[in-house]
Amino acid sequence: MSSAPHAHGLQPLLHEAVVALHAPVQVWSGADGGIGAEPVHGVYVGDIRVLRGLRLTVGGAVGEHLLTTSIDAGTVEFTTLFRGLDGPGADPDVRGTLTRRVTADGVEHRFELSSRLPHDLAVELVVELEPDLTPMSAVKEGVIPGAGISPTRTDEGIEWSGGGVRARITGAGWDATLSDSFTPPVIAMRGRLRVPAHGAGSAGLALRVRDEHAVVRAAGPATIARPASRPADDRLARWLDRALGDLDALRLETSDLPGEAFLAAGAPWFLTLFGRDAIWAARMLLPLDTRMAGGTLRVLAALQGTRDDPGLAEQPGKILHELRRDELALPSQGIRLPPRYYGTIDATPLWVSLLADARRAGLPDGEVRALTPNLRAALHWMRDAGDSDGDGLLEYVDTSGRGLANQGWKDSGDSVQWRDGRLAEGPIALCEVQAYAHRAALDGAELLDAFGDHGEGDAWRAWAEALAQRFRTAFWIDDPAGAYPAIALDAHKRPVDTVTSNIGHLLGTGLLNRDEAALVAQRLVSPELASGYGLRTLSTDAAGYWPLSYHGGSVWTHDTAIAITGLAAEGFGDEAADLAEGLLRAAVAFEYRMPELYGGDPATTTPAPTPYPAACRPQAWSAAAAVAVWAALERVE
């Protein structure tokens, strides 16, 4: 047995793979349940792939795939036919069902063979397994995994280990053989299965993994609350059901702060803590529950920056970008991120607003008051270090040479570009970050009025007003189709003139007056931005537009949901409903599990949205977007 080779240097494609997960464990396979035919396939625990191949044969036959059924986020059934065992006639007589159930510490497989034959069957089952210990970053880079794994037989089963990770295969009634003639070696589990006439027989295997260096682990058994009533639109109801199940499966806690749950960013690449993603997802869930917001706030407060460290991009008061087990090395992108990395310009103001929004939604005052020191530190970072040149705006630049070149939510290297396609030169001041900061200053003022010293809030309201005036004079671009905000100011404080989805994030923050909000609303539903399946990240009239560009023309579910929420808050109900209809069309096409992003091709020429082949799914803020859209539509109807 041997898995298909990786295409060196190419990120694996995901769009046709089947995923089952219970964070921090995830399993990616083919539609037949087999693992190994594609580079992304495998069993992952945290940032380590521990199994890269699995093939089941019955009586020497692989079986013919018939059906794949997702029971829930962590359970998938794969149905196959074994016609070599059939009697005469065209009807299938023998059917196999492989049930994969992902748990907090591994994965269980149970195979059942059922028969309508009038006689008993006795067949040999063989499960061939390829152990692995490849870092997730190497898989993402398309690097062929190396050798060096040496499985051993113990009283409990077959084990392999390395770098603090120990994996073990167990199962009653199986005989195990190890073959070192392959690289990596193959474990063959053999068993005899007896199936009575008109009956069924089954056998199971379990893979358990322990990671001594894990920084995150599965959260406790609590689930996310559900809406009190089912939405009338069946598409929205189905999206909500699927999304909330996925969100339950994405719940994690850090090893250092047990009991405080947050949402992992997404599978496969980001199944850990990302500050911005966790904040947005928790914020979208506030119409249902404040528990996720409370856990997210406390986890990020515990990791809030306390010192100046350019290598980590850490500064006092700054909120974390991401937390990993090991350094993240992506040589093809020139990126080497430390395990604890603070390279984000927007997580800090977003943290402040999550705290305020959570209090309004019912987070107890005692929990809010306990975070007041972190609130002050975050506000001070926003005013001081966040505004590195003292011009009243927040800007970013990577000073390490190996971090993220862009540090807003559109963090790819080409996400901030001029209309003619040139890349903007940093430091960069993003438009939506100014809106987040404006809202955070007002939210911080409200919180300090309630929990701080007298007069603290007034200073932040004045700061917010000054920022709004600075934005009004610096960002707006005149255009025959109507003025619009630039995506950013570049290093020379010039407004970068592309029309982008970023402007949707300005709505509902208080940064814009009514006339300005109307201009933004008009742009958001224009055919250049609105694809019919959601909001394009970059307008079609930009030279750099490409419908399958990560941040340059694709549609992101959460991005559109944020715009819908802002439109509803500003009173633009028709525009909010129009964009929401686009997402609902896409939800149907993606069987209600909305991916991280998808193509920006127009709905007028494509009967279904084009998959982005490397999009994560499930992803926290794409799933939580279902709640945001539901709440926004409830508001405008």
XYZ file of C-alpha atoms in Angstrom:
637
model
C 0.000 0.000 0.000
C 1.244 3.488 -0.781
C -0.417 6.874 -0.691
C -0.437 9.153 -3.717
C 2.652 11.390 -3.697
C 2.368 14.997 -2.718
C 2.791 17.589 -5.438
C 5.817 19.316 -3.979
C 5.172 22.969 -3.345
C 1.431 22.878 -4.115
C -1.114 23.441 -1.365
C -3.468 20.433 -1.220
C -6.959 20.799 -2.627
C -9.845 20.234 -0.230
C -13.082 20.774 -2.100
C -13.835 17.118 -2.844
C -12.494 15.653 0.401
C -14.731 14.484 3.250
C -14.002 15.851 6.720
C -15.086 14.683 10.159
C -13.866 16.491 13.251
C -14.041 17.002 16.973
C -11.451 19.689 17.607
C -8.522 19.305 17.976
C -8.878 16.037 15.977
C -9.865 16.000 12.309
C -9.957 13.319 9.617
C -9.861 14.037 5.871
C -10.624 11.251 3.410
C -12.113 10.350 0.063
C -15.844 9.905 -0.470
C -15.399 6.140 0.058
C -13.735 6.646 3.460
C -10.291 5.678 2.238
C -7.354 7.786 3.361
C -4.257 8.396 1.268
C -5.359 9.112 -2.278
C -4.984 12.894 -1.893
C -2.277 14.961 -0.177
C -4.614 16.435 2.462
C -5.919 13.041 3.555
C -5.080 11.934 7.048
C -5.868 11.929 10.730
C -4.640 15.101 12.422
C -4.352 15.951 16.084
C -3.644 19.628 16.534
C -0.914 20.575 14.099
C 0.406 17.012 13.570
C -0.809 14.410 11.076
C -0.567 11.042 12.802
C -2.013 8.794 10.091
C -1.687 9.343 6.338
C -3.189 6.161 4.940
C -6.110 3.821 5.618
C -7.482 1.159 3.269
C -10.072 -1.479 4.112
C -10.506 -4.681 2.073
C -13.067 -7.460 2.515
C -12.060 -10.794 1.096
C -9.334 -8.989 -0.831
C -11.763 -6.486 -2.415
C -11.834 -2.746 -1.728
C -15.540 -2.489 -2.400
C -17.515 -0.134 -4.627
C -18.563 3.178 -3.119
C -22.300 3.759 -2.959
C -23.072 6.502 -0.437
C -21.453 8.966 1.978
C -23.648 10.191 4.831
C -22.650 12.917 7.285
C -24.413 12.094 10.551
C -22.968 15.072 12.393
C -19.751 17.091 12.373
C -17.724 14.219 13.814
C -19.495 11.157 12.402
C -19.598 9.978 8.788
C -20.901 6.735 7.317
C -19.448 5.278 4.105
C -21.527 2.640 2.327
C -19.915 0.225 -0.132
C -20.967 -2.833 -2.101
C -19.046 -6.105 -2.257
C -20.522 -7.744 -5.337
C -17.873 -10.454 -5.377
C -19.749 -11.964 -2.431
C -23.188 -11.697 -4.053
C -25.385 -14.474 -5.281
C -26.784 -14.573 -8.835
C -28.856 -11.655 -10.092
C -28.385 -7.936 -10.505
C -29.402 -6.852 -7.011
C -26.615 -6.191 -4.489
C -26.771 -8.840 -1.757
C -23.927 -7.720 0.523
C -23.418 -4.204 1.810
C -20.680 -2.717 3.972
C -20.920 0.351 6.190
C -17.823 1.979 7.610
C -18.742 4.365 10.433
C -16.072 6.914 11.343
C -16.524 8.723 14.672
C -14.005 11.375 15.657
C -13.461 11.906 19.372
C -11.553 14.442 21.435
C -8.462 12.203 21.454
C -8.644 10.187 18.256
C -10.960 8.351 15.892
C -12.984 5.163 16.042
C -13.882 3.029 13.019
C -16.571 0.356 13.003
C -17.205 -1.759 9.926
C -20.450 -3.654 9.516
C -21.118 -6.155 6.761
C -24.778 -7.013 6.201
C -26.134 -9.744 3.948
C -29.431 -11.002 2.598
C -27.856 -14.251 1.438
C -29.455 -17.488 2.693
C -26.117 -18.785 3.984
C -23.425 -17.626 6.416
C -20.374 -15.693 5.233
C -16.842 -15.902 6.618
C -14.563 -13.212 5.228
C -11.160 -11.762 5.992
C -10.991 -8.069 6.868
C -7.707 -6.243 6.306
C -7.135 -2.639 7.331
C -3.842 -1.228 6.080
C -2.630 1.859 7.937
C 0.232 4.247 7.219
C 1.489 5.998 10.363
C 2.743 9.549 10.133
C 4.119 12.430 12.213
C 4.162 15.197 9.605
C 3.609 18.799 10.756
C 0.500 20.458 9.364
C 2.616 23.255 7.881
C 4.517 20.716 5.734
C 1.253 19.234 4.483
C 0.020 22.728 3.608
C 3.222 23.399 1.685
C 2.873 20.152 -0.274
C 6.078 18.700 1.149
C 6.578 14.939 0.856
C 6.782 13.520 4.401
C 10.003 11.878 5.403
C 10.737 8.478 6.906
C 11.816 7.771 10.451
C 8.618 6.307 11.959
C 9.050 2.971 13.718
C 5.788 1.439 14.962
C 6.129 -1.057 17.789
C 3.900 -3.758 19.234
C 2.841 -3.343 22.878
C 0.370 -5.117 25.155
C -2.184 -2.405 24.337
C -1.767 -2.361 20.547
C 0.480 -0.880 17.883
C 2.201 2.398 18.798
C 4.391 5.058 17.232
C 5.657 8.295 18.690
C 7.865 11.322 18.221
C 8.145 14.938 19.298
C 5.844 14.460 22.281
C 3.096 12.784 20.222
C 2.136 9.167 20.907
C -0.419 7.281 18.760
C -1.867 3.840 19.418
C -4.094 1.523 17.357
C -6.230 -0.928 19.310
C -8.990 -3.392 18.486
C -10.269 -6.697 19.808
C -9.849 -9.773 17.629
C -7.315 -8.362 15.162
C -3.887 -9.735 14.287
C -1.344 -7.025 13.516
C 1.680 -7.247 11.244
C 4.277 -4.569 10.603
C 6.003 -4.148 7.260
C 9.088 -1.951 6.951
C 9.354 -2.511 3.189
C 7.363 0.687 2.646
C 8.234 4.287 3.571
C 6.605 5.005 5.917
C 5.950 1.463 7.164
C 2.513 -0.115 6.844
C 0.525 -1.615 9.685
C -1.793 -4.412 8.514
C -4.643 -5.312 10.865
C -6.271 -8.667 9.943
C -9.473 -10.101 11.306
C -12.096 -12.751 10.496
C -15.686 -11.620 10.254
C -18.623 -14.024 10.380
C -21.916 -12.819 8.928
C -24.967 -15.015 9.565
C -27.533 -15.654 6.879
C -29.841 -12.646 6.542
C -27.767 -10.904 9.215
C -24.784 -8.698 9.924
C -21.390 -8.807 11.560
C -19.088 -6.005 12.680
C -15.597 -5.210 13.909
C -13.932 -2.059 15.164
C -10.607 -0.281 15.542
C -9.667 2.775 17.559
C -6.815 5.252 17.172
C -5.942 7.219 20.303
C -3.414 10.043 20.374
C -1.740 11.967 23.166
C 0.231 15.165 22.548
C 2.352 16.214 25.501
C 3.116 19.590 23.896
C -0.437 20.522 22.924
C -1.403 24.152 23.542
C -5.112 23.549 22.885
C -7.470 20.700 23.702
C -11.129 19.805 23.356
C -13.477 21.932 25.430
C -15.986 20.487 27.885
C -19.331 18.949 26.933
C -21.449 22.129 26.831
C -23.046 23.011 23.495
C -23.957 26.297 21.832
C -27.557 27.419 22.362
C -30.106 27.055 19.557
C -32.741 29.560 18.379
C -36.011 29.368 20.266
C -37.962 28.876 17.044
C -37.163 27.561 13.585
C -36.787 30.214 10.834
C -39.578 30.219 8.261
C -37.072 30.039 5.395
C -36.108 26.364 5.234
C -32.747 27.227 3.674
C -31.824 29.400 6.638
C -33.088 26.784 9.089
C -30.959 24.074 7.488
C -27.916 26.330 7.383
C -28.355 27.136 11.067
C -28.694 23.459 11.998
C -25.541 22.470 10.130
C -23.596 25.513 11.305
C -24.401 25.091 14.986
C -23.411 21.427 14.855
C -20.097 22.410 13.286
C -19.547 25.121 15.883
C -20.067 22.598 18.682
C -17.316 20.490 17.082
C -14.956 23.486 16.834
C -14.996 24.276 20.558
C -11.540 24.299 22.173
C -9.829 25.497 25.319
C -6.170 26.228 25.956
C -4.063 23.846 27.993
C -3.204 26.695 30.373
C -6.769 27.912 30.977
C -9.102 24.912 31.266
C -12.825 25.521 31.292
C -12.735 28.631 29.080
C -14.035 27.684 25.641
C -13.431 29.461 22.359
C -13.946 28.493 18.726
C -11.089 27.138 16.626
C -10.736 29.144 13.429
C -11.246 26.298 10.959
C -10.224 22.979 9.472
C -7.768 21.844 8.347
C -5.142 24.583 8.603
C -6.397 26.708 11.499
C -7.737 24.305 14.119
C -6.427 26.443 16.967
C -6.878 29.864 18.564
C -6.962 32.850 16.211
C -7.817 36.073 18.008
C -9.697 37.840 15.225
C -11.605 34.741 14.110
C -12.578 33.696 17.625
C -13.786 37.222 18.430
C -15.902 37.590 15.307
C -17.431 34.130 15.731
C -18.271 34.742 19.387
C -19.714 38.135 18.524
C -21.971 36.628 15.844
C -23.250 34.080 18.378
C -24.356 36.703 20.925
C -28.021 36.580 19.820
C -28.019 32.999 21.138
C -25.528 32.873 23.991
C -22.881 34.846 25.897
C -20.871 31.852 27.130
C -18.668 31.648 24.054
C -17.997 35.371 24.257
C -17.039 35.113 27.932
C -14.595 32.272 27.339
C -13.086 33.959 24.299
C -12.605 37.239 26.135
C -10.887 35.583 29.079
C -8.633 33.340 27.006
C -7.407 36.291 24.935
C -7.046 38.477 28.028
C -4.786 35.826 29.569
C -2.587 35.987 26.452
C -2.702 39.785 26.032
C 0.655 41.343 25.225
C 2.736 42.612 28.121
C 6.046 43.669 26.526
C 7.620 44.889 23.315
C 8.943 41.959 21.295
C 9.277 42.614 17.548
C 9.902 38.936 16.820
C 6.480 38.063 18.198
C 4.897 41.384 17.084
C 3.916 41.653 20.752
C 3.193 44.984 22.441
C 1.647 45.814 25.825
C -2.145 45.583 25.598
C -2.210 43.943 22.163
C -4.495 40.965 21.545
C -3.010 37.770 20.127
C -3.272 36.796 16.463
C -2.648 33.045 16.719
C -1.428 30.330 19.061
C 0.241 27.144 17.852
C 2.149 24.164 19.169
C 5.297 24.979 17.170
C 6.627 27.603 14.811
C 4.595 27.880 11.601
C 6.989 27.703 8.658
C 5.631 28.433 5.157
C 8.781 28.894 3.047
C 6.863 29.386 -0.202
C 5.324 32.533 1.301
C 8.427 33.692 3.158
C 6.577 33.266 6.456
C 7.912 31.956 9.761
C 5.557 32.704 12.622
C 6.438 31.994 16.249
C 4.077 29.729 18.204
C 2.620 32.800 19.951
C 2.173 35.546 17.375
C 0.589 38.999 17.706
C 0.689 40.204 14.083
C -2.850 41.574 13.819
C -3.998 45.197 13.734
C -7.697 44.561 14.366
C -8.047 41.916 17.088
C -7.468 44.470 19.863
C -10.306 46.901 19.026
C -12.543 43.937 18.185
C -11.867 42.466 21.637
C -13.036 45.712 23.243
C -16.275 45.711 21.248
C -16.921 42.043 21.993
C -16.685 42.869 25.701
C -19.210 45.693 25.337
C -21.549 43.698 23.082
C -21.415 40.715 25.441
C -22.391 42.928 28.386
C -25.360 44.280 26.418
C -26.327 40.686 25.604
C -26.297 39.692 29.263
C -22.722 38.809 30.269
C -22.753 39.312 34.044
C -21.267 42.564 35.312
C -18.879 40.665 37.566
C -17.299 38.995 34.559
C -17.053 42.309 32.724
C -15.575 44.137 35.718
C -12.845 41.503 36.079
C -11.646 42.362 32.564
C -11.447 46.125 33.112
C -7.614 46.139 33.438
C -7.402 44.328 30.076
C -9.863 46.818 28.611
C -7.677 49.760 29.605
C -4.564 48.055 28.261
C -6.292 47.350 24.934
C -7.526 50.947 24.585
C -4.093 52.337 25.371
C -2.493 50.045 22.785
C -5.018 51.218 20.215
C -4.256 54.876 20.867
C -0.484 54.552 21.265
C 1.279 51.558 19.664
C -1.545 50.913 17.201
C -1.112 54.463 15.892
C 2.608 54.147 15.285
C 3.064 57.533 13.570
C 0.701 59.594 15.727
C -1.647 60.661 12.928
C -4.798 59.521 14.734
C -5.227 56.357 12.644
C -4.208 52.736 13.221
C -1.669 51.259 10.826
C 0.517 48.148 10.592
C 3.792 47.025 9.075
C 5.744 43.799 9.545
C 9.119 44.730 11.017
C 10.386 41.163 11.436
C 10.708 40.327 7.739
C 9.137 36.907 8.289
C 5.671 37.769 9.584
C 2.453 38.627 7.801
C 2.844 41.457 5.305
C -0.836 42.348 5.717
C -2.338 42.211 9.180
C -6.041 42.871 8.711
C -8.508 40.087 8.059
C -7.416 40.074 4.409
C -3.911 38.962 5.337
C -2.612 37.616 2.021
C 0.310 39.429 0.421
C -1.709 40.939 -2.455
C -4.863 41.926 -0.577
C -4.239 45.689 -0.571
C -3.788 46.883 -4.129
C -4.533 49.883 -6.286
C -7.224 49.758 -8.957
C -4.500 49.301 -11.589
C -3.182 46.211 -9.783
C -0.107 47.688 -8.071
C 0.419 46.579 -4.475
C 0.146 49.260 -1.828
C 3.281 50.087 0.133
C 3.155 49.902 3.932
C 2.668 50.960 6.637
C -0.996 50.433 5.785
C -4.014 52.030 7.491
C -7.049 49.885 6.604
C -10.462 51.510 6.395
C -12.306 48.889 8.452
C -9.692 49.033 11.210
C -10.478 52.711 11.702
C -14.139 51.776 12.006
C -13.348 49.058 14.543
C -11.221 51.514 16.529
C -13.948 54.164 16.457
C -16.511 51.682 17.700
C -14.089 50.304 20.303
C -13.395 53.786 21.702
C -17.116 54.432 22.126
C -17.651 50.957 23.592
C -14.697 51.436 25.906
C -16.092 54.765 27.045
C -19.404 53.115 27.899
C -17.661 50.378 29.881
C -15.433 52.830 31.726
C -18.461 54.935 32.607
C -19.911 51.826 34.250
C -16.792 50.281 35.792
C -14.019 52.888 35.690
C -13.098 56.192 37.248
C -15.219 59.262 36.656
C -14.357 61.070 33.419
C -12.365 58.250 31.751
C -15.025 57.712 29.130
C -15.073 61.319 27.944
C -11.484 61.138 26.723
C -12.257 58.108 24.565
C -15.353 59.706 23.087
C -13.242 62.702 22.092
C -10.623 60.371 20.590
C -13.322 58.604 18.570
C -14.663 61.892 17.228
C -11.186 62.983 16.149
C -10.662 59.660 14.376
C -13.985 60.027 12.536
C -13.025 63.485 11.298
C -9.603 62.268 10.215
C -11.220 59.375 8.333
C -13.712 61.684 6.621
C -10.966 63.890 5.223
C -8.466 61.157 4.326
C -10.346 58.099 3.022
C -13.181 59.226 0.791
C -12.668 59.077 -2.985
C -14.846 60.983 -5.463
C -16.219 58.897 -8.303
C -18.877 59.404 -11.028
C -20.781 56.405 -9.633
C -20.753 57.922 -6.155
C -18.067 58.599 -3.597
C -16.702 55.621 -1.652
C -14.091 54.927 1.055
C -10.652 53.704 -0.013
C -9.605 50.300 1.220
C -6.618 51.900 2.953
C -4.075 54.672 3.150
C -0.602 53.671 1.995
C 2.774 54.630 3.420
C 2.449 58.105 1.885
C -1.096 58.570 3.282
C -2.604 58.274 -0.183
C -6.057 56.650 -0.419
C -5.709 53.292 -2.188
C -8.477 53.513 -4.756
C -9.874 49.994 -5.153
C -13.516 49.290 -4.326
C -13.597 46.384 -1.899
C -15.862 44.559 0.519
C -13.941 46.160 3.386
C -16.331 49.107 3.221
C -19.148 46.863 4.450
C -17.397 46.632 7.816
C -17.800 50.399 8.322
C -21.558 50.124 8.715
C -22.978 49.959 12.211
C -19.798 51.273 13.830
C -20.887 54.927 14.118
C -18.041 56.059 11.880
C -20.293 57.135 8.994
C -23.101 59.666 8.853
C -26.381 58.778 7.185
C -25.412 60.051 3.739
C -22.069 58.249 3.834
C -23.739 55.010 4.940
C -26.159 55.309 2.003
C -23.257 55.594 -0.441
C -21.664 52.481 1.027
C -24.953 50.566 0.919
C -25.352 51.495 -2.754
C -21.862 50.172 -3.547
C -22.340 46.914 -1.681
C -25.277 45.821 -3.842
C -23.738 47.020 -7.113
C -23.071 44.265 -9.692
C -19.343 44.969 -9.395
C -19.346 43.815 -5.751
C -22.469 41.667 -5.337
C -22.007 38.378 -7.194
C -25.489 37.003 -6.546
C -23.942 34.500 -4.133
C -22.559 37.102 -1.737
C -20.146 40.000 -1.646
C -16.946 39.940 -3.680
C -13.806 40.903 -1.814
C -12.658 43.038 -4.768
C -14.723 44.850 -7.379
C -14.809 43.458 -10.917
C -13.609 46.822 -12.244
C -10.205 46.435 -10.560
C -7.293 45.214 -12.674
C -6.392 42.631 -10.036
C -9.858 41.081 -9.892
C -9.959 37.303 -10.263
C -12.935 35.258 -9.006
C -10.657 32.624 -7.455
C -8.245 35.061 -5.830
C -8.129 34.471 -2.071
C -8.823 38.115 -1.228
C -9.075 39.618 -4.704
C -12.490 38.688 -6.045
C -13.678 35.638 -4.106
C -16.687 35.683 -1.755
C -16.196 35.129 1.983
C -19.253 34.042 3.947
C -18.437 35.952 7.125
C -17.482 39.098 5.192
C -20.890 39.201 3.525
C -22.599 38.478 6.853
C -20.810 41.420 8.489
C -22.034 43.690 5.687
C -25.577 42.309 6.091
C -25.468 42.994 9.828
C -24.238 46.543 9.220
C -26.858 47.233 6.560
C -29.609 46.027 8.876
C -28.257 48.156 11.746
C -28.199 51.261 9.533
C -31.761 50.693 8.281
C -30.966 49.407 4.772
C -33.251 46.398 4.987
C -33.676 45.798 1.253
C -29.935 45.768 0.670
C -29.388 43.441 3.646
C -32.048 41.050 2.352
C -30.528 41.109 -1.141
C -27.084 40.042 0.080
C -28.618 37.501 2.454
C -30.480 35.904 -0.435
C -27.143 35.433 -2.182
C -25.682 33.596 0.810
C -28.764 31.383 1.067
C -28.410 30.401 -2.598
C -24.802 29.474 -1.894
C -25.757 27.557 1.258
C -28.017 25.265 -0.766
C -25.210 24.560 -3.239
C -22.747 23.727 -0.457
C -25.257 21.456 1.317
C -25.525 24.038 4.110
C -21.901 23.738 5.252
C -20.612 27.100 4.065
C -16.883 27.080 3.316
C -14.339 29.715 4.232
C -14.684 31.257 0.764
C -15.766 30.464 -2.771
C -15.519 31.928 -6.252
C -16.816 35.365 -7.155
C -18.280 34.331 -10.507
C -21.677 35.978 -11.136
C -24.844 34.029 -10.385
C -26.199 35.211 -13.737
C -23.731 32.969 -15.589
C -22.983 30.176 -13.079
C -25.800 27.960 -11.783
C -23.912 27.316 -8.530
C -21.004 29.039 -6.789
C -17.561 27.832 -7.831
C -15.703 26.119 -4.975
C -12.419 27.655 -3.881
C -10.418 24.419 -3.900
C -8.346 25.105 -0.776
C -11.101 26.678 1.357
C -11.353 25.562 4.967
C -14.542 23.870 6.123
C -16.012 23.973 8.570
C -14.773 27.391 9.601
C -15.924 29.196 12.728
C -16.896 32.567 11.327
C -18.435 31.061 8.187
C -20.614 28.843 10.394
C -21.385 31.631 12.865
C -22.429 33.787 9.907
C -25.644 31.755 9.816
C -26.579 33.209 13.201
C -25.585 36.723 12.124
C -27.734 36.497 8.976
C -30.668 35.067 10.941
C -30.446 37.883 13.498
C -30.148 40.560 10.795
C -33.156 39.255 8.867
C -35.167 39.096 12.092
C -34.320 42.765 12.544
C -35.431 43.940 9.094
C -38.534 41.759 8.655
